Structure formats: structure tokens, C-alpha cells
Coordinates of C-alpha atoms in Angstrom, one line a residue:
M18 CA 7.3 -1.6 -32.5
L19 CA 3.6 -2.6 -32.9
Q20 CA 4.3 -4.1 -36.3
K21 CA 7.3 -5.9 -35.0
H22 CA 5.2 -7.5 -32.2
A23 CA 2.6 -8.5 -34.7
N24 CA 5.2 -10.3 -36.8
L25 CA 6.6 -12.0 -33.7
M26 CA 3.2 -13.4 -32.7
T27 CA 2.2 -14.6 -36.2
D28 CA 5.6 -16.0 -37.4
S29 CA 6.8 -17.7 -34.2
Q30 CA 5.7 -20.3 -31.7
P31 CA 5.9 -19.5 -28.0
I32 CA 9.4 -20.2 -26.6
L33 CA 8.1 -20.1 -23.0
S34 CA 4.6 -20.8 -21.8
L35 CA 3.1 -20.7 -18.3
K36 CA 0.1 -22.8 -17.6
S37 CA -1.8 -21.9 -14.3
V38 CA 1.5 -21.3 -12.5
R39 CA 1.2 -20.7 -8.7
K40 CA 3.8 -20.3 -6.0
M41 CA 2.6 -20.6 -2.4
F42 CA 4.4 -19.5 0.8
G43 CA 2.2 -21.0 3.4
P44 CA -1.3 -19.8 2.8
H45 CA -0.1 -16.8 0.7
A46 CA 0.0 -17.0 -3.1
A47 CA 3.0 -15.0 -4.1
V48 CA 2.2 -15.9 -7.7
D49 CA -1.4 -16.7 -8.4
T50 CA -2.5 -18.7 -11.5
I51 CA -0.4 -17.1 -14.2
N52 CA -1.1 -18.0 -17.9
I53 CA 1.0 -16.4 -20.6
D54 CA 2.9 -17.3 -23.8
I55 CA 6.1 -15.5 -24.6
T56 CA 7.2 -15.5 -28.2
E57 CA 10.7 -16.2 -29.4
G58 CA 12.7 -13.0 -29.9
E59 CA 10.3 -10.9 -27.8
F60 CA 11.2 -8.3 -25.3
F61 CA 8.7 -9.0 -22.5
T62 CA 8.7 -6.9 -19.4
I63 CA 7.0 -7.8 -16.1
V64 CA 6.3 -4.7 -14.1
G65 CA 4.6 -4.1 -10.7
P66 CA 5.1 -2.5 -7.3
S67 CA 7.2 -4.2 -4.5
G68 CA 5.4 -7.3 -3.3
S69 CA 3.5 -7.9 -6.5
G70 CA 5.2 -11.2 -7.2
K71 CA 7.4 -10.3 -10.2
T72 CA 10.7 -11.5 -8.6
T73 CA 9.2 -14.8 -7.5
L74 CA 7.8 -15.3 -11.0
I75 CA 11.2 -14.7 -12.7
R76 CA 13.0 -16.9 -10.2
M77 CA 10.7 -19.8 -11.2
L78 CA 11.2 -19.0 -14.9
A79 CA 15.0 -19.1 -14.4
G80 CA 14.9 -22.4 -12.4
M81 CA 15.9 -21.0 -9.0
D82 CA 12.5 -21.8 -7.5
Q83 CA 9.9 -24.4 -8.4
P84 CA 6.2 -23.6 -8.8
T85 CA 3.8 -25.1 -6.3
S86 CA 1.4 -26.0 -9.1
G87 CA 1.0 -25.5 -12.8
D88 CA 3.5 -26.0 -15.6
I89 CA 6.4 -24.0 -17.2
L90 CA 7.1 -25.1 -20.8
L91 CA 10.1 -24.4 -22.8
R92 CA 9.3 -25.0 -26.5
G93 CA 6.5 -27.3 -25.4
T94 CA 8.7 -29.3 -22.9
R95 CA 7.9 -29.2 -19.1
I96 CA 10.9 -27.8 -17.2
N97 CA 9.4 -27.3 -13.7
D98 CA 12.1 -29.6 -12.2
L99 CA 15.0 -28.7 -14.4
P100 CA 17.6 -26.8 -12.4
A101 CA 18.9 -23.4 -13.5
N102 CA 22.3 -24.7 -14.7
K103 CA 20.6 -27.1 -17.0
R104 CA 18.4 -24.6 -18.7
P105 CA 19.4 -22.7 -21.9
T106 CA 18.8 -19.4 -20.0
C107 CA 20.9 -16.8 -18.2
M108 CA 20.1 -14.2 -15.5
V109 CA 21.5 -10.7 -15.3
F110 CA 21.1 -9.7 -11.7
Q111 CA 20.8 -6.2 -10.2
S112 CA 24.1 -6.8 -8.3
L113 CA 25.7 -7.9 -11.6
A114 CA 27.7 -10.6 -9.7
L115 CA 30.9 -9.8 -11.6
F116 CA 34.2 -11.2 -10.3
P117 CA 35.9 -8.1 -8.8
H118 CA 39.5 -9.3 -9.0
R119 CA 39.3 -10.3 -12.6
T120 CA 39.6 -8.4 -15.8
V121 CA 36.8 -7.4 -18.2
G122 CA 38.0 -10.2 -20.6
Q123 CA 38.2 -12.8 -17.8
N124 CA 34.6 -12.0 -16.6
I125 CA 33.2 -12.3 -20.1
E126 CA 35.1 -15.5 -20.9
F127 CA 34.1 -17.2 -17.7
P128 CA 31.2 -19.3 -19.1
L129 CA 33.3 -20.3 -22.0
K130 CA 36.1 -21.4 -19.7
I131 CA 33.7 -23.5 -17.7
R132 CA 32.8 -25.2 -21.0
G133 CA 36.4 -25.9 -21.7
E134 CA 36.7 -23.7 -24.8
D135 CA 40.2 -23.0 -26.2
P136 CA 41.7 -19.8 -24.7
A137 CA 42.2 -18.3 -28.2
K138 CA 38.6 -18.9 -29.1
R139 CA 37.5 -17.5 -25.8
K140 CA 39.3 -14.3 -26.5
V141 CA 37.9 -13.9 -30.0
R142 CA 34.4 -14.3 -28.7
A143 CA 35.0 -11.9 -25.8
L144 CA 36.3 -9.2 -28.2
Q145 CA 33.3 -9.8 -30.4
L146 CA 30.9 -9.3 -27.5
M147 CA 32.8 -6.2 -26.3
T148 CA 32.4 -4.7 -29.8
L149 CA 28.6 -5.5 -29.7
L150 CA 28.4 -3.9 -26.2
R151 CA 30.4 -0.9 -27.2
L152 CA 33.3 -1.6 -24.9
P153 CA 36.7 -0.6 -26.2
E154 CA 39.0 -3.5 -27.1
S155 CA 41.6 -1.9 -24.8
Y156 CA 39.3 -2.8 -21.8
Y157 CA 40.0 -6.5 -22.3
G158 CA 42.8 -6.5 -19.7
K159 CA 41.3 -3.8 -17.5
N160 CA 40.2 -4.7 -13.9
V161 CA 36.4 -4.7 -14.0
M162 CA 36.2 -2.7 -10.8
K163 CA 38.0 0.2 -12.5
C164 CA 35.1 0.4 -15.0
S165 CA 32.2 2.8 -14.5
G166 CA 28.8 1.6 -13.4
G167 CA 27.5 1.7 -17.0
E168 CA 30.6 -0.2 -18.3
R169 CA 30.1 -2.9 -15.7
Q170 CA 26.5 -3.3 -16.8
R171 CA 27.8 -3.9 -20.3
V172 CA 30.4 -6.4 -19.0
A173 CA 27.6 -8.3 -17.2
L174 CA 25.5 -8.4 -20.3
A175 CA 28.4 -9.6 -22.4
R176 CA 29.1 -12.4 -20.0
A177 CA 25.4 -13.4 -20.1
L178 CA 25.5 -13.4 -24.0
A179 CA 28.7 -15.6 -23.9
Y180 CA 26.5 -18.4 -22.6
D181 CA 24.6 -18.1 -25.9
P182 CA 21.3 -18.5 -24.0
Q183 CA 18.0 -18.9 -25.7
I184 CA 16.4 -16.6 -23.1
L185 CA 18.0 -13.8 -21.0
F186 CA 16.3 -12.8 -17.7
F187 CA 16.9 -9.4 -16.2
D188 CA 16.3 -8.7 -12.5
E189 CA 16.0 -4.9 -12.3
P190 CA 19.5 -4.4 -13.6
L191 CA 19.2 -0.6 -13.9
S192 CA 17.5 0.2 -10.7
A193 CA 20.7 1.4 -8.8
I194 CA 22.0 3.6 -11.7
D195 CA 21.5 7.3 -11.9
Y196 CA 18.8 8.7 -14.1
K197 CA 20.8 9.9 -17.0
L198 CA 22.9 6.7 -17.4
R199 CA 19.7 4.6 -17.0
K200 CA 18.1 6.4 -19.9
T201 CA 21.2 5.7 -22.0
L202 CA 21.3 2.0 -21.1
E203 CA 17.6 1.5 -21.7
K204 CA 18.1 2.5 -25.3
E205 CA 21.2 0.4 -25.6
L206 CA 19.5 -2.6 -24.2
K207 CA 16.7 -2.2 -26.8
D208 CA 19.4 -1.9 -29.5
I209 CA 21.2 -5.0 -28.3
H210 CA 17.9 -6.9 -28.2
R211 CA 17.3 -6.1 -31.8
E212 CA 20.9 -7.0 -32.8
T213 CA 21.0 -10.3 -31.0
N214 CA 17.4 -11.4 -31.6
K215 CA 17.4 -13.1 -28.2
T216 CA 14.3 -13.4 -26.1
F217 CA 14.5 -10.9 -23.2
I218 CA 12.4 -11.3 -20.1
Y219 CA 12.9 -8.2 -17.9
I220 CA 11.4 -7.2 -14.5
T221 CA 11.2 -3.7 -13.2
H222 CA 9.1 -1.6 -10.9
S223 CA 9.4 1.3 -13.4
L224 CA 6.7 1.4 -16.0
E225 CA 8.6 4.2 -17.7
E226 CA 11.5 1.8 -18.2
A227 CA 9.2 -0.8 -19.5
M228 CA 7.5 1.5 -22.0
V229 CA 10.8 2.5 -23.6
M230 CA 12.1 -1.1 -24.2
S231 CA 9.4 -3.6 -24.4
D232 CA 7.4 -5.3 -27.1
R233 CA 4.8 -6.3 -24.5
I234 CA 4.3 -5.5 -20.8
G235 CA 2.7 -7.6 -18.1
V236 CA 1.5 -5.6 -15.1
M237 CA 1.4 -7.6 -11.9
R238 CA -0.6 -6.9 -8.7
D239 CA -1.0 -9.2 -5.7
G240 CA 0.5 -12.2 -7.6
K241 CA -1.7 -11.9 -10.7
L242 CA -1.0 -10.5 -14.2
V243 CA -3.8 -8.0 -14.3
Q244 CA -3.1 -6.8 -17.8
V245 CA -0.8 -7.8 -20.7
G246 CA -0.4 -5.7 -23.8
T247 CA 1.9 -3.6 -26.0
P248 CA 3.1 -0.3 -24.4
H249 CA 0.5 1.5 -26.5
E250 CA -2.3 -0.7 -25.3
I251 CA -1.3 -0.5 -21.6
Y252 CA -1.1 3.3 -21.9
T253 CA -4.2 4.1 -23.9
A254 CA -6.5 1.3 -22.8
P255 CA -5.8 0.3 -19.1
R256 CA -8.4 -2.1 -17.7
S257 CA -8.3 -0.8 -14.2
R258 CA -7.6 2.3 -12.1
F259 CA -4.5 0.5 -10.8
V260 CA -3.0 0.0 -14.2
S261 CA -3.9 3.6 -15.3
E262 CA -2.2 5.1 -12.3
F263 CA 0.8 2.8 -12.4
V264 CA 1.5 3.9 -16.0
G265 CA 1.8 7.6 -15.3
D266 CA 0.1 10.7 -14.2
V267 CA -3.7 10.6 -14.6
N268 CA -6.8 12.5 -13.6
V269 CA -9.2 10.0 -12.0
I270 CA -12.9 11.0 -11.6
P271 CA -15.3 8.8 -9.6
V272 CA -18.5 8.5 -11.7
T273 CA -21.8 6.7 -12.0
R274 CA -23.9 6.2 -15.0
A275 CA -26.7 8.8 -15.3
G276 CA -30.1 7.8 -16.7
N277 CA -29.7 9.8 -19.9
G278 CA -26.6 7.9 -21.0
R279 CA -24.2 10.4 -19.5
L280 CA -21.9 10.1 -16.5
R281 CA -22.4 11.8 -13.2
M282 CA -19.5 13.0 -11.1
N283 CA -19.9 11.5 -7.6
D284 CA -18.8 14.6 -5.7
S285 CA -20.5 17.4 -7.6
G286 CA -23.3 15.7 -9.5
R287 CA -22.1 17.3 -12.7
E288 CA -22.8 15.4 -15.9
L289 CA -20.2 14.4 -18.4
V290 CA -20.2 12.9 -21.9
P291 CA -18.7 9.4 -21.7
P292 CA -16.3 7.9 -24.2
G293 CA -18.6 5.8 -26.5
K294 CA -21.9 4.6 -25.2
A295 CA -20.6 2.6 -22.3
P296 CA -23.8 0.5 -22.2
E297 CA -22.7 -1.9 -19.4
F298 CA -21.0 0.7 -17.2
A299 CA -22.7 1.3 -13.9
S300 CA -20.1 2.9 -11.7
G301 CA -16.3 3.3 -11.4
H302 CA -13.8 5.9 -12.7
L303 CA -13.3 8.1 -15.7
V304 CA -9.6 8.4 -16.4
V305 CA -8.2 11.3 -18.4
R306 CA -4.5 11.6 -19.0
P307 CA -3.0 15.2 -18.5
E308 CA -2.0 15.6 -22.1
Y309 CA -5.6 15.3 -23.2
L310 CA -6.8 18.0 -21.0
R311 CA -6.6 21.5 -22.4
F312 CA -7.4 25.1 -21.4
L313 CA -10.6 26.5 -23.0
K314 CA -11.9 29.9 -23.8
Q315 CA -15.5 28.8 -23.2
T316 CA -17.2 25.7 -22.0
S317 CA -18.6 24.9 -25.4
D318 CA -15.1 24.3 -26.8
A319 CA -14.9 20.7 -25.6
D320 CA -17.3 17.8 -25.0
N321 CA -16.6 18.1 -21.2
A322 CA -15.6 21.3 -19.4
L323 CA -14.9 22.2 -15.8
E324 CA -14.3 25.6 -14.2
G325 CA -11.6 26.1 -11.6
R326 CA -8.6 28.0 -10.5
L327 CA -5.0 27.7 -11.6
Y328 CA -3.2 26.5 -8.5
N329 CA 0.4 25.7 -9.5
E330 CA 2.7 24.8 -12.3
Y331 CA 5.8 22.4 -12.7
A332 CA 8.5 22.5 -15.3
L333 CA 9.3 19.0 -16.4
G334 CA 11.9 19.4 -19.1
S335 CA 10.1 19.5 -22.4
R336 CA 6.8 19.6 -20.7
I337 CA 4.9 21.8 -18.2
Q338 CA 2.2 20.5 -15.9
Y339 CA -0.4 22.8 -14.5
Q340 CA -2.5 22.0 -11.4
V341 CA -6.1 23.3 -11.6
R342 CA -8.4 23.1 -8.5
V343 CA -12.0 22.3 -9.3
G344 CA -13.9 22.3 -6.0
E345 CA -12.0 19.9 -3.7
N346 CA -10.4 18.1 -6.7
V347 CA -7.0 18.8 -8.3
F348 CA -6.7 18.2 -12.1
V349 CA -3.4 18.1 -13.9
V350 CA -3.1 19.6 -17.4
E351 CA 0.1 19.0 -19.4
K352 CA 1.4 21.1 -22.3
L353 CA 4.6 21.2 -24.3
R354 CA 7.1 23.9 -23.2
Q355 CA 6.9 25.4 -26.6
Q356 CA 3.1 26.0 -26.1
P357 CA 2.8 27.2 -22.5
F358 CA -0.4 28.5 -20.9
S359 CA -0.3 32.3 -20.3
G360 CA -2.5 32.4 -17.2
K361 CA -1.4 33.4 -13.8
L362 CA -1.7 31.5 -10.5
D363 CA -5.2 31.9 -8.9
D364 CA -6.7 32.9 -12.3
K365 CA -10.1 31.5 -13.0
V366 CA -9.7 29.0 -15.9
I367 CA -11.8 26.5 -17.9
I368 CA -10.4 23.1 -18.6
G369 CA -11.9 20.4 -20.8
W370 CA -11.4 17.3 -22.9
D371 CA -13.1 15.5 -25.7
A372 CA -15.3 12.6 -24.7
N373 CA -13.3 9.9 -26.6
D374 CA -10.1 11.0 -24.8
G375 CA -11.4 9.6 -21.6
I376 CA -11.1 5.9 -20.4
L377 CA -13.8 4.2 -18.3
V378 CA -12.6 1.7 -15.8
S379 CA -14.9 -0.2 -13.4
E380 CA -12.5 -0.6 -10.5

């Protein structure tokens, strides 16, 4: 995936560019000075909590709202004032917006009918899209409301592809689907993206969803893109505590820089070995992901070690998470189910991590 993204960025010009885009609602900036280039053929996901501005942003990109200031460029041409129905783009909504009294085929063919395409050609294209979306040909005449939730998702995507848009926008299309089906559709969407080579711009509140599908992820907070990068970059090198915690479970240790080049834990005064030299770091947080923490036989077995008590454990499918109390703090250690920890609750334990497995963030 990283190699694919590198090729996209070097071989293609941006299909969509945002230049200092803002959207004001009274004195409030729902979207605040966004600058980003999105490459043709890229799967770009905008992720953030409720109220972060991601829906407002995608509505401007799709032409349903206009920015208060700044420019939106499609292949270098300003499209701020171009209405949605004049743009070579299409939106797949969370509600799907299918026609409930029409068949699968009629729903898919609708944009082609609006264009005045010949009925025979419409059916050929609909069947091609149904094959791409793994819908049986026999579903062509089936009422769309008799399809399952996952099948209706595929019909909505097939209808969007029938427009032959240059960019497809997705407004949290999987948020109302049960977990197992959502996992299946995430993989199918990624496969479809690869097969169609369309540009996908996707919004979600689920970082896990974004990590599975995306070439790049933009994390939003309070109307700003606070970090943009590949899933690997977002996970391994978050720029803030907010991003690190939004990505997944983390251990966050408030620290200040000690005079000897080490870090000092704010609550206990214990010194830690930092990741790298951290020459400009004064105070903030040391972030350690649970999979990098491990149980030790002795404190010398890792660069940093803490003594505590095993407090609880949680089975999470292929993984097991252990809670360890160290003073007033609770640390999370994660291990594969095939390699469980043999300790018992309330046992004294030593946990630790290697210095370079930590991440320093200043806020």
C-alpha cells in the first residue's frame, strides 16, 4: 500500500486541491483553512470525531455547500461556484437514497436514463456493474427493498459508478451496518477501488475503518486537518496526543525533560529513556502502544521498566489485553492469544518497553 501511494504521488497530478478553504457559520469556523492535494486514483479518508468538520468539508467538495473563502480546484480549475449536478463527481450517502419501489436494475440504471441512454445499453451497463459489485444477475428485476443491507450498499455503489464520475464521495456509508458485515464491505470497497481506479474520498468517525481501506488519512479536529499521512505514518508517528489516542489504545505518560537527557514522569519522578535524543522536547507526553509493552523477568530486560500489579485481562479475539496498575496509573499490555501471559490477577509484575518504541508528543 505504501508503494502504491508513492507511485500515485509521483506519477499523477492532483485531481482535487484545496487552497486555504474555510467555511464559517456566524463566528464559528466549521472548516478552518484547509490545504490539501488529492491525487487521481487515491483512496483518501477524512476521519474525526463528531463536530470536527468532516461532513461540512465533504459537502463543499461535492458542491452542496460553498466555502466562505479559499478555493477548491478540480484539475486546476476553480469549482467553488459549480453546483453538484454539474461536477464530474457522485456522493454515496449513509442513507443510500435508493428508490424503494424500483428494482435493483432500475436503481442502477437511473443516471443513465436521465442521460437518455438507450434501454438496451442501460441494461448491459447495469449487468456489468452488478458483476463488478458481486450482485447476482438474477437480482436485476428484484425489488431493492427485498435485498439485504449489504446488497443495498452494493446497489448504491453500482448506481454511483453508473454516472462514471471522476471522484466518488462517501458519507459514512457503513456506519449503520453490523460489525461483521462492515468488515466484509470494507475489504470489498478497497477491492472495488483497485478495480475501478477511481478517486475515492471517504469520511468516517472510525479510524479502524480508515486504516483498512485508505492510501492516506486526514485526521480532523475543530475544523482543521491536524495530520495527514499513510495509515502507517498515522499509527506509528502521530504528531499529537489527540491523534495517537484517536488511532487506538495507547499508554500516555505525562513527562518533562530531565537535565540528564532523560524524561521524568510527572506523577512519580521516575526517569525514563526517551526515543532518540529529543533535543527540543521540554514537556508533553510519551505514548507507548500496548503491543510494544511486554512483561519482564527483571527490570534490566528493557530500556524502561515499571513495577506494578496485574489488575485485569480482556480477550479480544486473536489478542489479549492486560491491565497493569502502576501506582495510580493503569497501563495496557497486549499479547497474541497464542502467547498469553501466565500470571494471575493481583500478581506483582514488571512491564517495560524499548526506548525507540515510544513516541514523544508535545501536546
